[in-house]
PDB file of C-alpha atoms in Angstrom:
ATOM      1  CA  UNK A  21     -90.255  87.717  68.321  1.00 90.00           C
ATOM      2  CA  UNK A  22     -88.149  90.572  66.495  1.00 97.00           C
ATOM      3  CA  UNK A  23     -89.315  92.923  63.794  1.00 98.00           C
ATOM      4  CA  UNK A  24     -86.518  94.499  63.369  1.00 98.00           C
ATOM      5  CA  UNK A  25     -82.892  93.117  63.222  1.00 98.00           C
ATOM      6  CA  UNK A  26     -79.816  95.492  62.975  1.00 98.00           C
ATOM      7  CA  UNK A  27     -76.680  94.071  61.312  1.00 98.00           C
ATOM      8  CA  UNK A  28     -73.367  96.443  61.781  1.00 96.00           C
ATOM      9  CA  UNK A  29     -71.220  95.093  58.925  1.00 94.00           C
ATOM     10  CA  UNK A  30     -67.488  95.744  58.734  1.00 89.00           C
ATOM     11  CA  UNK A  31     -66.811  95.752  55.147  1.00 88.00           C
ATOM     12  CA  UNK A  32     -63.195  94.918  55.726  1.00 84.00           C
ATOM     13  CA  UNK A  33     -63.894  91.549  57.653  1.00 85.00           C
ATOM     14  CA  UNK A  34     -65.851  88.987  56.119  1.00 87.00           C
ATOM     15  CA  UNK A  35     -65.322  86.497  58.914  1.00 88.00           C
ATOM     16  CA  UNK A  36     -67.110  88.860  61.003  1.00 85.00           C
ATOM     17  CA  UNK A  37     -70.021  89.664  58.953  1.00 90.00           C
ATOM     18  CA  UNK A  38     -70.666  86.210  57.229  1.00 93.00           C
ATOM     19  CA  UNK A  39     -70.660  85.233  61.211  1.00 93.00           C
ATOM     20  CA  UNK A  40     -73.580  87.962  61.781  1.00 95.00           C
ATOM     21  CA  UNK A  41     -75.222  87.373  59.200  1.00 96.00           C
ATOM     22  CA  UNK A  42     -76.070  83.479  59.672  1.00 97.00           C
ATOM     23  CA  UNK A  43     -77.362  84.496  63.245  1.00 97.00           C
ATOM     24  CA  UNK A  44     -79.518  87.649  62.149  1.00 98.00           C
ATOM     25  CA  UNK A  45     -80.885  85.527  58.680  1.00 98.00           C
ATOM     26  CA  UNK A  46     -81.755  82.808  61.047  1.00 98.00           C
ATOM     27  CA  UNK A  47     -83.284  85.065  63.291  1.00 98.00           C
ATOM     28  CA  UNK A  48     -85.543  87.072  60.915  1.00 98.00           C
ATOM     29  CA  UNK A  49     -86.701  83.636  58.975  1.00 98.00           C
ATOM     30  CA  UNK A  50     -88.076  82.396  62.514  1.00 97.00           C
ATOM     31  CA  UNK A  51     -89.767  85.533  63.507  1.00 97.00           C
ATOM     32  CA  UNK A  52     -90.513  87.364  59.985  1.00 97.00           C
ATOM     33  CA  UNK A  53     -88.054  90.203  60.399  1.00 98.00           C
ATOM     34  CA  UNK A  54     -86.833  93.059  58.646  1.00 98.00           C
ATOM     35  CA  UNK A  55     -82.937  92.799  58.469  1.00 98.00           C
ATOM     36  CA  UNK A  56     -81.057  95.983  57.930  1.00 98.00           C
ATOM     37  CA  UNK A  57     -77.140  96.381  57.228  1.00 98.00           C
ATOM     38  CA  UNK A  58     -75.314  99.382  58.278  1.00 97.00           C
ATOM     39  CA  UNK A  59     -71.928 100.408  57.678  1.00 96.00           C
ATOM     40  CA  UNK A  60     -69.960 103.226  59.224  1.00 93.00           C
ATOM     41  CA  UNK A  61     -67.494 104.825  57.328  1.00 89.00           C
ATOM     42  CA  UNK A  62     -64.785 106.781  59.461  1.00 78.00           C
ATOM     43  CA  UNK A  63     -64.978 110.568  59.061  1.00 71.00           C
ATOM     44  CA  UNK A  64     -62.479 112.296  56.867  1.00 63.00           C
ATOM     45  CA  UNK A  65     -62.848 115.579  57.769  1.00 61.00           C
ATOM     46  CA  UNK A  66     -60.908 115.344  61.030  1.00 58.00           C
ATOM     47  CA  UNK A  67     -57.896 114.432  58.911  1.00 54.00           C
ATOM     48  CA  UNK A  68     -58.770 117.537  56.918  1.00 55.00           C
ATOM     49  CA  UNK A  69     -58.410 119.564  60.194  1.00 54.00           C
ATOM     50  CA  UNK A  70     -56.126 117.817  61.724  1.00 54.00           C
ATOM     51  CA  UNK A  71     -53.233 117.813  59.315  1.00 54.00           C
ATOM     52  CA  UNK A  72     -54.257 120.325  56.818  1.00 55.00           C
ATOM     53  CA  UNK A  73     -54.979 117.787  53.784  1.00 57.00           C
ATOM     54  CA  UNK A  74     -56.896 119.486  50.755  1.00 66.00           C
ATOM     55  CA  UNK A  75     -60.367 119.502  51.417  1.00 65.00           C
ATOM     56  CA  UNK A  76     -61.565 118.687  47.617  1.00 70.00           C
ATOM     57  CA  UNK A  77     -59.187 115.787  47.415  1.00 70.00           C
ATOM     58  CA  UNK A  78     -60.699 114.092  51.049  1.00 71.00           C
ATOM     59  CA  UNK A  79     -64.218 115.210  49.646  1.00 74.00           C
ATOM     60  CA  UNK A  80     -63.864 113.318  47.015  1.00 79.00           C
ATOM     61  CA  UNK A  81     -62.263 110.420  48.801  1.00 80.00           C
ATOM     62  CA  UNK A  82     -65.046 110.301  51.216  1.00 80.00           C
ATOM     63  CA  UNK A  83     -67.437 110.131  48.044  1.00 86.00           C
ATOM     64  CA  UNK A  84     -65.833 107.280  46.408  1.00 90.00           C
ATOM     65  CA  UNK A  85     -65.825 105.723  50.009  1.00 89.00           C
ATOM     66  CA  UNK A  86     -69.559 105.672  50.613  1.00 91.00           C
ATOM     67  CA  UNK A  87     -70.212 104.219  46.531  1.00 94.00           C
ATOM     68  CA  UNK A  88     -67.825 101.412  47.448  1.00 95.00           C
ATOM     69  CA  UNK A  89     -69.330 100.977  50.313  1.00 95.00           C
ATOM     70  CA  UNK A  90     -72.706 100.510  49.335  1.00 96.00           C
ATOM     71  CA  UNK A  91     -71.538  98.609  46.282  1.00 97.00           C
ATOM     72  CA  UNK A  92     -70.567  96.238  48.491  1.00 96.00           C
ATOM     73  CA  UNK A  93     -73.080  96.078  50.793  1.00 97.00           C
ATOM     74  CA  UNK A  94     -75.295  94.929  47.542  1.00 97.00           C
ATOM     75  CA  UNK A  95     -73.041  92.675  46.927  1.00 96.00           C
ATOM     76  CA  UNK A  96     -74.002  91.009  50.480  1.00 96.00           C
ATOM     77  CA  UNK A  97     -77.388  91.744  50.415  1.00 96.00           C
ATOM     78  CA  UNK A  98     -77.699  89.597  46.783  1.00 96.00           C
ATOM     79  CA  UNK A  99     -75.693  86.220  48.485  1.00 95.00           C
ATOM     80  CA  UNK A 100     -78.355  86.117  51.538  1.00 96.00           C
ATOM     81  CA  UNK A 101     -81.507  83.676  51.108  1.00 95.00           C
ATOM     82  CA  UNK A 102     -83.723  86.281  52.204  1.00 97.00           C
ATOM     83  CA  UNK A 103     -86.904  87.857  50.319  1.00 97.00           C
ATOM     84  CA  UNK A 104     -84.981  91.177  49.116  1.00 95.00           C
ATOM     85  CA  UNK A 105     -88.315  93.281  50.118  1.00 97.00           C
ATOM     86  CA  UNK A 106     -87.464  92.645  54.343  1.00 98.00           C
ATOM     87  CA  UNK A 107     -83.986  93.363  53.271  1.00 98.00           C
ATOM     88  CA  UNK A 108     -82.111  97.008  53.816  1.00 98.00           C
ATOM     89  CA  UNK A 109     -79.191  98.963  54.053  1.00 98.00           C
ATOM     90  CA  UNK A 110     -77.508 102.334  54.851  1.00 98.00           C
ATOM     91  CA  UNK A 111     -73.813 103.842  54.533  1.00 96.00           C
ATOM     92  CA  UNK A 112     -73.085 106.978  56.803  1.00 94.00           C
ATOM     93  CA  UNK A 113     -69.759 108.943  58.058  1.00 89.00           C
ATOM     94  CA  UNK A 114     -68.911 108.836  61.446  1.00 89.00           C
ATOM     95  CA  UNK A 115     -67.908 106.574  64.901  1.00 88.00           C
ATOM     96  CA  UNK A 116     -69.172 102.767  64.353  1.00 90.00           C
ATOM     97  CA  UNK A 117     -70.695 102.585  67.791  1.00 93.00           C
ATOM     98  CA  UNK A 118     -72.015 106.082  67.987  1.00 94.00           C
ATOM     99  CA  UNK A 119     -73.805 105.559  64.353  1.00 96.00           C
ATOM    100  CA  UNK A 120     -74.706 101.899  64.892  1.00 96.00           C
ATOM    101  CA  UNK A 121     -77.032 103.133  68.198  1.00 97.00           C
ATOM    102  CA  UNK A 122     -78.688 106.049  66.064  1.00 97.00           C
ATOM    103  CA  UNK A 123     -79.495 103.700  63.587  1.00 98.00           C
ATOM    104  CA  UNK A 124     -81.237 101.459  65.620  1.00 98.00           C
ATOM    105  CA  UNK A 125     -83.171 104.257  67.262  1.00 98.00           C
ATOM    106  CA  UNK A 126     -84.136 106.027  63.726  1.00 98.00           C
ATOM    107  CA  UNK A 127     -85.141 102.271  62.090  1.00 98.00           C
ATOM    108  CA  UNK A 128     -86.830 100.897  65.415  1.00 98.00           C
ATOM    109  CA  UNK A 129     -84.879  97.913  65.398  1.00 98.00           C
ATOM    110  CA  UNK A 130     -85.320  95.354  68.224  1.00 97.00           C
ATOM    111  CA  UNK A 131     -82.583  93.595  68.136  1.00 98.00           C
ATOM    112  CA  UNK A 132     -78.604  94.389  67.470  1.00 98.00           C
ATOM    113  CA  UNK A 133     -76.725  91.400  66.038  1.00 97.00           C
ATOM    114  CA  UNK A 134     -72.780  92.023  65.719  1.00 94.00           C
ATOM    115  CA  UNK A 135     -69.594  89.923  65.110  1.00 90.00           C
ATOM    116  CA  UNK A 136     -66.529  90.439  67.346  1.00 84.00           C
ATOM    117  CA  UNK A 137     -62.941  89.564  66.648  1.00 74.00           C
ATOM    118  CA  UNK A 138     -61.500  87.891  69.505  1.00 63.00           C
ATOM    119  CA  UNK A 139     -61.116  90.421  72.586  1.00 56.00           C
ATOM    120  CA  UNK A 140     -57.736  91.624  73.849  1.00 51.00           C
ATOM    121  CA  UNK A 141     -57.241  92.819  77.757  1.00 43.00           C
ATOM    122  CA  UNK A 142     -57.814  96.126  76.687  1.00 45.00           C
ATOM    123  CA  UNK A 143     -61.519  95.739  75.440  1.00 43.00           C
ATOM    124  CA  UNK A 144     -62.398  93.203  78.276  1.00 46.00           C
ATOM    125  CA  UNK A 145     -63.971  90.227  76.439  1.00 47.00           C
ATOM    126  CA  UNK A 146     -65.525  92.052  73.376  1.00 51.00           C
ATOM    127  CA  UNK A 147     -64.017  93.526  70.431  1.00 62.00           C
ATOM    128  CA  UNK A 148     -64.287  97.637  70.916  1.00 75.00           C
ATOM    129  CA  UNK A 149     -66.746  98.551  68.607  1.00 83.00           C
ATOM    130  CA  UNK A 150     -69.140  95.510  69.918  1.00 85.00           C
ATOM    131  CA  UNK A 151     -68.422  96.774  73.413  1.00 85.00           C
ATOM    132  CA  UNK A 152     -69.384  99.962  73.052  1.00 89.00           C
ATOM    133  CA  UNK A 153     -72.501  98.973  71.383  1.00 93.00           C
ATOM    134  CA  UNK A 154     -73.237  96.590  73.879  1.00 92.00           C
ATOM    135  CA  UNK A 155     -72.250  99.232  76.731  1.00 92.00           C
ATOM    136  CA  UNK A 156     -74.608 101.933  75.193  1.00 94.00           C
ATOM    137  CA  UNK A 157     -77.487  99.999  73.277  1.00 96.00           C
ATOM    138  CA  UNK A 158     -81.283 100.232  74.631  1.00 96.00           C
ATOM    139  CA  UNK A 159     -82.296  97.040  72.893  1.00 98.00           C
ATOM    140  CA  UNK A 160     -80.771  93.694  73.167  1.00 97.00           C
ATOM    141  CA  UNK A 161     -77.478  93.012  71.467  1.00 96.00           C
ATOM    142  CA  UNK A 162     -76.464  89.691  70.121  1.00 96.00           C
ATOM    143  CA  UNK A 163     -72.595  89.289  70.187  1.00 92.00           C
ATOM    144  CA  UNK A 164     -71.455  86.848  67.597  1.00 92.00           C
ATOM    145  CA  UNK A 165     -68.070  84.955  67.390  1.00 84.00           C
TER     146      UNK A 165
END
């Protein structure tokens, strides 16, 4: 059924990712998938522009951001009861939903499985970074709560 299964992870909530995770392991072990975590990390240098920190000191913040991040994605990726060989991940800089969509496109994934917080008036029944994914994506999306 899938070959592919995308997994947007926000490192911050667990709730969300543990809830993503069950759905996209259970998922892969039924059709023999590849799952593949991704993590955005916001983008420093418009702080940097915008109110004239010290470049070296954010460039070295964002460093330290994308080893932590990818510390803890390993950290997830050794509690799932998957083989580790169908398992991957990737940090980058920039929007969640922007990055999330290129990643799909640039691994081929098939299917998009997110967790959502529950939605306020303001993001009309989805969280905002699973509604723009879900607004934007060319593959199917799997919203989980």
């Amino acid at each position: 059924m899938y070959k592919t299964i995308l997994v947007p992870v926000d490192i911050s909530e667990d709730v969300l990712t543990d809830n993503a995770l069950k759905h996209a392991i259970y998922l892969a072990k039924i059709s023999d998938a590849k799952i593949h975590l991704f993590h955005s990390v916001p983008d420093v240098s418009r702080f940097s522009m915008s109110y004239s920190y010290h470049y070296d000191l954010l460039s070295s913040f964002a460093k330290k951001a994308l080893e932590r991040s990818e510390e803890q994605l390993k950290e997830i990726i050794e509690k799932i009861d998957y083989p580790s060989d169908k398992i991957s991940y990737k940090v980058e800089f920039g929007s969640p939903r922007d990055k999330v969509l290129s990643e799909a496109e640039a691994i081929d994934a098939d299917l998009i499985v997110i967790g959502s917080r529950n939605p306020s008036i303001s993001t009309h029944l989805l969280g905002s970074n699973a509604s723009g994914i879900v607004s934007y994506a060319k593959i199917s999306v799997l919203v989980v709560r």
